[in-house]
XYZ file of C-alpha atoms in Angstrom:
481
model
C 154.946 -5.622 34.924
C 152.594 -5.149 31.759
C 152.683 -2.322 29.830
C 148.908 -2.467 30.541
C 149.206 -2.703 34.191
C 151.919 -0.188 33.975
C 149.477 2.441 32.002
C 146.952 1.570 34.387
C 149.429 2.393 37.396
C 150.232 5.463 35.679
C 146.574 7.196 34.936
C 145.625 5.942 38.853
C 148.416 8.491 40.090
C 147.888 11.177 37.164
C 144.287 10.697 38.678
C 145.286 11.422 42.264
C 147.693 14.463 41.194
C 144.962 16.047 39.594
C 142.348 15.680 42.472
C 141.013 19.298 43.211
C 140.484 19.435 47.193
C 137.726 22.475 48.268
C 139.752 24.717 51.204
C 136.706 26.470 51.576
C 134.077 23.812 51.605
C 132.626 22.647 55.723
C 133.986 18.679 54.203
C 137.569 18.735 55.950
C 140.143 17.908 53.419
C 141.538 14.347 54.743
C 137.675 13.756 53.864
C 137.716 15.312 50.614
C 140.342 12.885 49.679
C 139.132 9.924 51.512
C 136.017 9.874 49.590
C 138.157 10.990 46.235
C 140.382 7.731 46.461
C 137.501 5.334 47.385
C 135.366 6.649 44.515
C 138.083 5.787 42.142
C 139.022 2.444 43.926
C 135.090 1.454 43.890
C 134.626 2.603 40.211
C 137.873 0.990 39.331
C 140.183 3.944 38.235
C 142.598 2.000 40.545
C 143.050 -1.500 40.305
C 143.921 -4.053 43.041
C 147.284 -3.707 43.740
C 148.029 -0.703 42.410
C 150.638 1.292 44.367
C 149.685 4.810 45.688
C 152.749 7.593 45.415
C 154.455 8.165 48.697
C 152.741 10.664 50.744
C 154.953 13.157 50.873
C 154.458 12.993 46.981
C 151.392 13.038 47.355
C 151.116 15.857 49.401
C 152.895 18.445 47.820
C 151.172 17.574 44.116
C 148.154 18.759 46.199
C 149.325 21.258 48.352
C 148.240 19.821 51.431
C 149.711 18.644 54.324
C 151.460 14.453 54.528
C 149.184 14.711 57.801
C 146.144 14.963 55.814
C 147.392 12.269 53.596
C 147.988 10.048 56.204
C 144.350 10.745 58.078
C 142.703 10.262 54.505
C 145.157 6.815 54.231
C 144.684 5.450 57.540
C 140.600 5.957 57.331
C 141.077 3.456 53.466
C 142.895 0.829 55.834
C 140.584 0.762 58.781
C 137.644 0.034 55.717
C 139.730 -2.628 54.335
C 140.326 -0.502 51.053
C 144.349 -0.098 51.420
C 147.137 -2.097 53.077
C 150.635 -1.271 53.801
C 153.399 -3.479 53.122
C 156.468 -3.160 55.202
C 159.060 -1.320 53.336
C 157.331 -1.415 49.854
C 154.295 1.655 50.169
C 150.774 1.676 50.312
C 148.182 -0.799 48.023
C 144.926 -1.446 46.735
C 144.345 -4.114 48.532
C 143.961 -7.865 45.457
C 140.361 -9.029 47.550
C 137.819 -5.865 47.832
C 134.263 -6.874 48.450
C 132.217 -6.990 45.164
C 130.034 -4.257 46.285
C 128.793 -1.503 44.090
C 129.929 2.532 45.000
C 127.709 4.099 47.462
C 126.653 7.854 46.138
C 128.049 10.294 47.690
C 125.390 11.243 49.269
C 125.180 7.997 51.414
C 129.429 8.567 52.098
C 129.184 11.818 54.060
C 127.671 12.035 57.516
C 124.760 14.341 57.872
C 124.795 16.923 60.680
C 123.107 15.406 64.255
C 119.751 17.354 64.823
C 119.880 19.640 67.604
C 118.476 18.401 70.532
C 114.647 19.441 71.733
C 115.884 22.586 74.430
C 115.536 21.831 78.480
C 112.573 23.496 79.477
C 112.279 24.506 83.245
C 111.507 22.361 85.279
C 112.249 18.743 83.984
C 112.747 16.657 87.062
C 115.712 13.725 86.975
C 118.211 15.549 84.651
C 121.745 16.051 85.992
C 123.593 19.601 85.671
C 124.764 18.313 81.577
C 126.919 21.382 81.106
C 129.217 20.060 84.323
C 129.911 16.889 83.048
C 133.637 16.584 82.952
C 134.061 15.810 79.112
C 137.620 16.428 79.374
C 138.638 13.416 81.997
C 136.077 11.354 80.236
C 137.515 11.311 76.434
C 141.110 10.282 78.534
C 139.884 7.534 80.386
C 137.458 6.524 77.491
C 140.784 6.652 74.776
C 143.046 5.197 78.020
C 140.814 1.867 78.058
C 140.032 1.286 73.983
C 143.676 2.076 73.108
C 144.756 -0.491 73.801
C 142.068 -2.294 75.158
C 142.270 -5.527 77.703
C 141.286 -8.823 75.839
C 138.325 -9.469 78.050
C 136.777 -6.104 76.177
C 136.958 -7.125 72.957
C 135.575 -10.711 73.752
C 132.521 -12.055 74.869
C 131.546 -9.898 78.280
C 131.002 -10.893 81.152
C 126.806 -10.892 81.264
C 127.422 -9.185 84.915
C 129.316 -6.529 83.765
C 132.919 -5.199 84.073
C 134.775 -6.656 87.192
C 137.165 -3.497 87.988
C 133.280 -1.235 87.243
C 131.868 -3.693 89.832
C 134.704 -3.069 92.223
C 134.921 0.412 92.120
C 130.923 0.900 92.927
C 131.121 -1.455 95.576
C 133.995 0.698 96.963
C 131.720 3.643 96.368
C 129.153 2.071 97.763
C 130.656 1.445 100.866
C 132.345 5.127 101.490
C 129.207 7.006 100.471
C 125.999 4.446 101.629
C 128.241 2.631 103.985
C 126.856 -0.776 101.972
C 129.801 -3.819 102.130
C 129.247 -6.091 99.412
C 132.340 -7.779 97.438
C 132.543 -6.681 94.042
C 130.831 -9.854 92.618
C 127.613 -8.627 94.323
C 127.248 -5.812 91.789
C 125.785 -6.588 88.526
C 125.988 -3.809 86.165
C 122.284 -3.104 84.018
C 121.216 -0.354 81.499
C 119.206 1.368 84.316
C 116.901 0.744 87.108
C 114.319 0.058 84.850
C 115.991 -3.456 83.379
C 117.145 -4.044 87.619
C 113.429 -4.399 88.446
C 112.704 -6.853 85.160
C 115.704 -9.048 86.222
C 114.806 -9.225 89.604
C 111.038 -10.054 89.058
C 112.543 -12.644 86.630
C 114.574 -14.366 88.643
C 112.993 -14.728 91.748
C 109.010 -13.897 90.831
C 106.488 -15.591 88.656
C 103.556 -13.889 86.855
C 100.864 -13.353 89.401
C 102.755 -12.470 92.385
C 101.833 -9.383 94.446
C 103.909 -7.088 94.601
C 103.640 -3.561 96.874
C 104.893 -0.251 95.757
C 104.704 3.156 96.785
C 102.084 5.452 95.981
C 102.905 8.144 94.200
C 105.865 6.657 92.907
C 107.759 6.195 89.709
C 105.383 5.256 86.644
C 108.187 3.578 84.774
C 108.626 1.309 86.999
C 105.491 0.759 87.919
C 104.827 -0.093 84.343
C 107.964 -2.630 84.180
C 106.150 -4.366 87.229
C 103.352 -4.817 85.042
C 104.750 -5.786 82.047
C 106.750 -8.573 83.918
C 103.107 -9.929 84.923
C 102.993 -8.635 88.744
C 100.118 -7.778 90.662
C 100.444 -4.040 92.210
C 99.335 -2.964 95.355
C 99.847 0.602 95.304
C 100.365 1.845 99.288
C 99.659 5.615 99.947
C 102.594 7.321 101.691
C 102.389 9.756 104.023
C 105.070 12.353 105.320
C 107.390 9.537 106.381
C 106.785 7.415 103.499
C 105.333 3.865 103.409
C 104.618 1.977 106.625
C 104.734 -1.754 105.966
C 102.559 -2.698 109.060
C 99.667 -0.975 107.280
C 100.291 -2.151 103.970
C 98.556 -5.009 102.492
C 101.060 -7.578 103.082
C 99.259 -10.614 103.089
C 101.003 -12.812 100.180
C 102.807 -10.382 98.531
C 106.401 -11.198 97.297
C 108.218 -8.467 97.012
C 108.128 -4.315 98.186
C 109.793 -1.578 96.458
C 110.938 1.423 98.603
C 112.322 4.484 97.775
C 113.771 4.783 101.416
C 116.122 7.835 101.350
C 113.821 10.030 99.607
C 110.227 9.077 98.295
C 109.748 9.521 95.021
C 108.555 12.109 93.954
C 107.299 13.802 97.102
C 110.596 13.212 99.177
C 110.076 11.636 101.951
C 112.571 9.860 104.317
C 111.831 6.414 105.482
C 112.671 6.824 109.441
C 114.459 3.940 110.961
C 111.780 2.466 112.682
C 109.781 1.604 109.405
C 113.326 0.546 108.274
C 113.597 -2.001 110.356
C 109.408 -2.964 109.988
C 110.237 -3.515 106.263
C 113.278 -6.065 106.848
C 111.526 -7.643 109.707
C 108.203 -8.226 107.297
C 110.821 -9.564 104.081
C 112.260 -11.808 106.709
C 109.186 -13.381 108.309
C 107.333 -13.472 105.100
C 110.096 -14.812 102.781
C 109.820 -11.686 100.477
C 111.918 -9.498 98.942
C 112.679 -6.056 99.282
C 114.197 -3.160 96.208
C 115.757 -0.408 97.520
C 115.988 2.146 94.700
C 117.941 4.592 95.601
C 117.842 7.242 92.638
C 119.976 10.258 94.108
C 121.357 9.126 97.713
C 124.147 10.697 97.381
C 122.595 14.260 96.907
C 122.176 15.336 100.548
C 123.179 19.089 101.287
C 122.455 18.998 105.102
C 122.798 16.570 107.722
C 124.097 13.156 107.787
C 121.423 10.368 105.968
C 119.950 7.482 107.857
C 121.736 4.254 106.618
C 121.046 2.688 103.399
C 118.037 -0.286 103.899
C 120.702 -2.864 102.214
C 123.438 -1.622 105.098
C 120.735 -3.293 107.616
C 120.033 -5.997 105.970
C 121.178 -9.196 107.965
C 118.749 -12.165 106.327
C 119.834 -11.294 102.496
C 116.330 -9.722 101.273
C 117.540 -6.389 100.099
C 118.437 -5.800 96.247
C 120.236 -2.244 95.733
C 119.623 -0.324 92.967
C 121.430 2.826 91.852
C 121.862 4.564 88.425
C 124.758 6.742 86.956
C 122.091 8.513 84.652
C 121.457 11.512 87.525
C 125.079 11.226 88.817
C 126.590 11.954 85.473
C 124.440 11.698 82.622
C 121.486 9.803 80.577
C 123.088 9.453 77.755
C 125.491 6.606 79.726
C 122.530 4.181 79.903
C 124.576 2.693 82.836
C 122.969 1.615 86.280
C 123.564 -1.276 88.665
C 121.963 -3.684 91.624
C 123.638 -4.877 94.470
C 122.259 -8.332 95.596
C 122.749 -10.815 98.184
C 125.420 -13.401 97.926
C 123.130 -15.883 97.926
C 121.046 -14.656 94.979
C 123.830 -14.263 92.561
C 123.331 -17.693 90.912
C 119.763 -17.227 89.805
C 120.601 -13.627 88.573
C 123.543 -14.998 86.446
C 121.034 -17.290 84.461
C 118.437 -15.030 84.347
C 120.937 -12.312 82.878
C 122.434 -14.840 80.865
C 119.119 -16.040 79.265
C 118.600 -12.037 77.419
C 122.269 -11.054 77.813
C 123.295 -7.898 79.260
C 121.489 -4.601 78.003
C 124.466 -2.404 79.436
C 127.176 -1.592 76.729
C 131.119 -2.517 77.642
C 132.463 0.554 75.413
C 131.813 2.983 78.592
C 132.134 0.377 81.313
C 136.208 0.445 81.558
C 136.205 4.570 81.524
C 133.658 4.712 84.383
C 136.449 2.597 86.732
C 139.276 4.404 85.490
C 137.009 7.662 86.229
C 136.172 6.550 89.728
C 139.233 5.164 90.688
C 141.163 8.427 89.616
C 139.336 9.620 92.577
C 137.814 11.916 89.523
C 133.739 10.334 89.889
C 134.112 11.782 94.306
C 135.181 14.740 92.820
C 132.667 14.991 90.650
C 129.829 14.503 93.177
C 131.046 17.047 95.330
C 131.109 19.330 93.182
C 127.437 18.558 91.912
C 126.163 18.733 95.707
C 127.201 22.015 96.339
C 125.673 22.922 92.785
C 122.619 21.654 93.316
C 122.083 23.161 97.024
C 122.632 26.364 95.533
C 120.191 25.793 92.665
C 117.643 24.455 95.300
C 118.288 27.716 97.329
C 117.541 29.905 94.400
C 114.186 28.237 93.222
C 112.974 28.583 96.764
C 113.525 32.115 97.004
C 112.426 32.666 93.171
C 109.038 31.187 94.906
C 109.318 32.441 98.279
C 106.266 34.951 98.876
C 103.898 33.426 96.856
C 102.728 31.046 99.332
C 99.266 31.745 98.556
C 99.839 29.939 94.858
C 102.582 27.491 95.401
C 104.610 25.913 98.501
C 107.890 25.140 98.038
C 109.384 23.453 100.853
C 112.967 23.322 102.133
C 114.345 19.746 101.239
C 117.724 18.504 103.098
C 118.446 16.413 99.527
C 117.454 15.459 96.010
C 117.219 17.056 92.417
C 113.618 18.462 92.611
C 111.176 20.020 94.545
C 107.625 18.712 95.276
C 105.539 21.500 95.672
C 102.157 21.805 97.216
C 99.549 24.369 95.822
C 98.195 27.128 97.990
C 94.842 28.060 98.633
C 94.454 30.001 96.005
C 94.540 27.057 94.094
C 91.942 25.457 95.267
C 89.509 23.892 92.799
C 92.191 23.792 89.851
C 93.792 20.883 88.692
C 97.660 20.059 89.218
C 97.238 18.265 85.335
C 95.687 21.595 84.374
C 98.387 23.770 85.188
C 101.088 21.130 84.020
C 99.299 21.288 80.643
C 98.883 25.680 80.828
C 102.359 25.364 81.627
C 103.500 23.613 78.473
C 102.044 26.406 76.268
C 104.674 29.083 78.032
C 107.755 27.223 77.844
C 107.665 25.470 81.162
C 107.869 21.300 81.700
C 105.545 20.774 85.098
C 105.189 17.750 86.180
C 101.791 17.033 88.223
C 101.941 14.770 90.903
C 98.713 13.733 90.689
C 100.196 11.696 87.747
C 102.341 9.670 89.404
C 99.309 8.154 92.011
C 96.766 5.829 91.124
C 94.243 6.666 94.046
C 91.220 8.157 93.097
C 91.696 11.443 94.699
C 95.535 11.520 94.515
C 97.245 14.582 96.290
C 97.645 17.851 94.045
C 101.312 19.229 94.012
C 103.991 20.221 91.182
C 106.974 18.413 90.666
C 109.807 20.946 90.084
C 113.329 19.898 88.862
C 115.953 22.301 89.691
C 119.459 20.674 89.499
C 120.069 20.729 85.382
C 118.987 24.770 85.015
C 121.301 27.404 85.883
C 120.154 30.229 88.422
C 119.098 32.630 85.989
C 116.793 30.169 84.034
C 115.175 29.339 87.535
C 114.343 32.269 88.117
C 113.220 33.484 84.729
C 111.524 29.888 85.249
C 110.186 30.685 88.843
C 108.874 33.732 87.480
C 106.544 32.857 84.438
C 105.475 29.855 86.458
C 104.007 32.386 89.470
C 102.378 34.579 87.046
C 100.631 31.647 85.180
C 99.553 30.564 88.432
C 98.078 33.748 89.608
C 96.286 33.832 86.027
C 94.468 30.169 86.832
C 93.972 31.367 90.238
C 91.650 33.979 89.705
């Protein structure tokens, strides 16, 4: 060794032993001297293959913990700024990027922004507080570990095959749907289902019927794709096919277990009109069910896709009100016989659906920990439903909120007192004091669309609802006069 090289060797470690680490600053320390020994290694205080002190050494020059050595050490290997050598120490590594320091500014990681509060009463949110964070980080560190090769090489455009098999054995406890696991093709959300469905199997042009009031994103994905609507009013049972304007149209979409928004159940009867029309007319049918397996009374009429015999059905489901949005996870179930012209249309964008949560979902369901879960939730939310309606109860004149055997929200109708004000109006009053209202004339396209309020109950603890409950009556009574 030079005596230059040595010198140089020599002020790198005087360097280090004179670092001054902040115990009182918010930076944790193995930061503090992360960022210290990349500064010098960018500005070149500490030449390629110069040997850092042993970190025991190095720890008790700065009076800190070898743990905090080794956290600071390990983060300057992952970025490809040390290296270990077996039995000789830790290195500068001879080949680092020609790349000039980044200020420090740019090296530490600002604070996330708090997220805008949950107003009462967004619709289609999930209790967040209950989601089981705890089970989640184990099965999420279980599967990236040590993860499988298949993760960390090019996925599968379908999805995760042990994801796929534990939804279809989901599927078939909870919706008593039997598809193989290959039927299942895992998608961001409902949202990209309908675009890969129209894709594969529709051209632009094609009529398409859909519910009316239904659900305006995917109303807008239908048009997007290039589809001709035919909104269909529903009634109290939902949509009746052998009403609907049939003639040509390629595909429905039903909300069958509970109409979107204003919850209505498809009876069997116009169950078995919809398959019989998809079958004679060559068409399609999408089954979206959003929150099937929130029912709090009585046992729910079979899923469509269970009584599907000719193969016309696609399933669609989403984790994003079983767990949370923030997964961006959802799914379809189609016939066997579809699943080739789904692969290339899948395969001509790629999946949308990230792999990173894909592996901890199965583990979480097959644990038996996802069942659990949903339990849980469903008595929850029947409980939340039950204290909304009694928050409202006795102000029938103003707002009717009626008793609902399942789902996350409550479509309300308004009482005579009403009469003559807008359901947009009072969504909009309602903004001013704190309260999100959804109208449901906003979700129809008729000219004189039924008035109502769409009322989300399940991600708002009892006392909010009924804090909630309460400024929503008395703005109300103030538009009523």
């Amino acid at each position: 060794m030079t005596n230059t090289s040595s010198n140089a060797i020599s002020n790198f470690q005087a360097a280090l032993f004179a670092l001054s680490l902040d115990r009182h600053a918010d930076t944790p320390l193995h930061v503090q001297l992360a960022e210290a020994l990349r500064d010098m290694i960018q500005r070149g205080k500490a030449t390629p293959g110069a040997r850092l002190p042993a970190s025991r050494m190095l720890a008790a020059e700065l009076s800190i913990s070898r743990i905090t050595v080794l956290t600071a050490i390990d983060q300057l290997i992952a970025e490809g700024y040390l290296e270990t050598r077996r039995g000789a120490g830790t290195y500068v590594v001879h080949d680092l990027p020609d790349m000039p320091p980044l200020p420090p500014e740019q090296l530490r990681t600002p604070p996330a922004p708090p997220p805008p509060p949950l107003r009462p009463f967004q619709p289609g949110l999930p209790c967040l507080e209950s989601f089981p964070h705890v089970e989640w980080a184990r099965h999420l560190e279980r599967s990236w570990r040590y993860p499988h090769p298949a993760l960390t090489g090019v996925p599968d455009p379908m999805g995760w095959m042990p994801l796929r098999a534990q939804i279809a054995a989901h599927l078939s406890a909870w919706r008593g749907i039997n598809a193989r696991p290959e039927q299942v093709v895992i998608t961001s959300g409902a949202t990209e289902g309908f675009e890969l469905i129209t894709r594969a199997f529709l051209a632009a042009g094609d009529s398409v019927l859909i519910e009316d009031p239904c659900f305006a994103p995917m109303r807008a994905a239908l048009v997007r794709a290039g589809m001709k609507v035919r909104a269909c009013p529903v009634d109290a049972e939902g949509m009746d096919i052998t009403t609907a304007p049939t003639e040509g149209a390629k595909l429905a979409v039903l909300t069958p277990s509970r109409q979107y928004p204003t919850g209505a159940t498809l009876p069997l009867a116009r169950r078995a009109a919809a398959l019989e029309w998809a079958t004679q007319a060559s068409a399609w049918i999408i089954e979206d069910d959003y929150d099937g397996e929130f029912r709090y009374r009585g046992q729910p009429l079979p899923a469509l896709a269970s009584l599907d015999r000719a193969g016309r059905v696609f399933y669609l489901g989403s984790f994003s009100k079983l767990l949370s949005p923030a997964l961006r996870l959802g799914y379809l179930v189609a016939p066997e016989h579809t699943l080739p012209a789904l692969f290339r249309a899948m395969a001509e964008t790629g999946a949308r659906a990230s792999v990173v949560p894909q592996p901890a979902l199965a583990g979480f369901m097959e644990s038996g920990g996802f069942s659990t879960h949903l339990r849980r939730m469903r008595r929850n939310y029947a409980k939340r439903q039950e204290v909304l309606r009694a928050a409202l109860a006795g102000y029938e004149d103003w707002i009717i909120a009626p008793p609902e055997d399942a789902g996350m929200h409550l479509c309300c109708r308004l009482g005579p007192r009403m009469a003559g004000v807008h359901d947009t109006t009072i969504a909009a009053a309602g903004a001013k004091v704190g309260l999100t209202l959804r109208a449901l004339s906003a979700y129809s396209t008729q000219a004189e669309p039924a008035q109502g309020l769409v009322l989300g109950y399940t991600a708002f603890a009892p006392d909010i609802l009924e804090a909630g409950a309460k400024t929503l009556i008395a703005l109300l009574q103030e538009l009523g006069r």
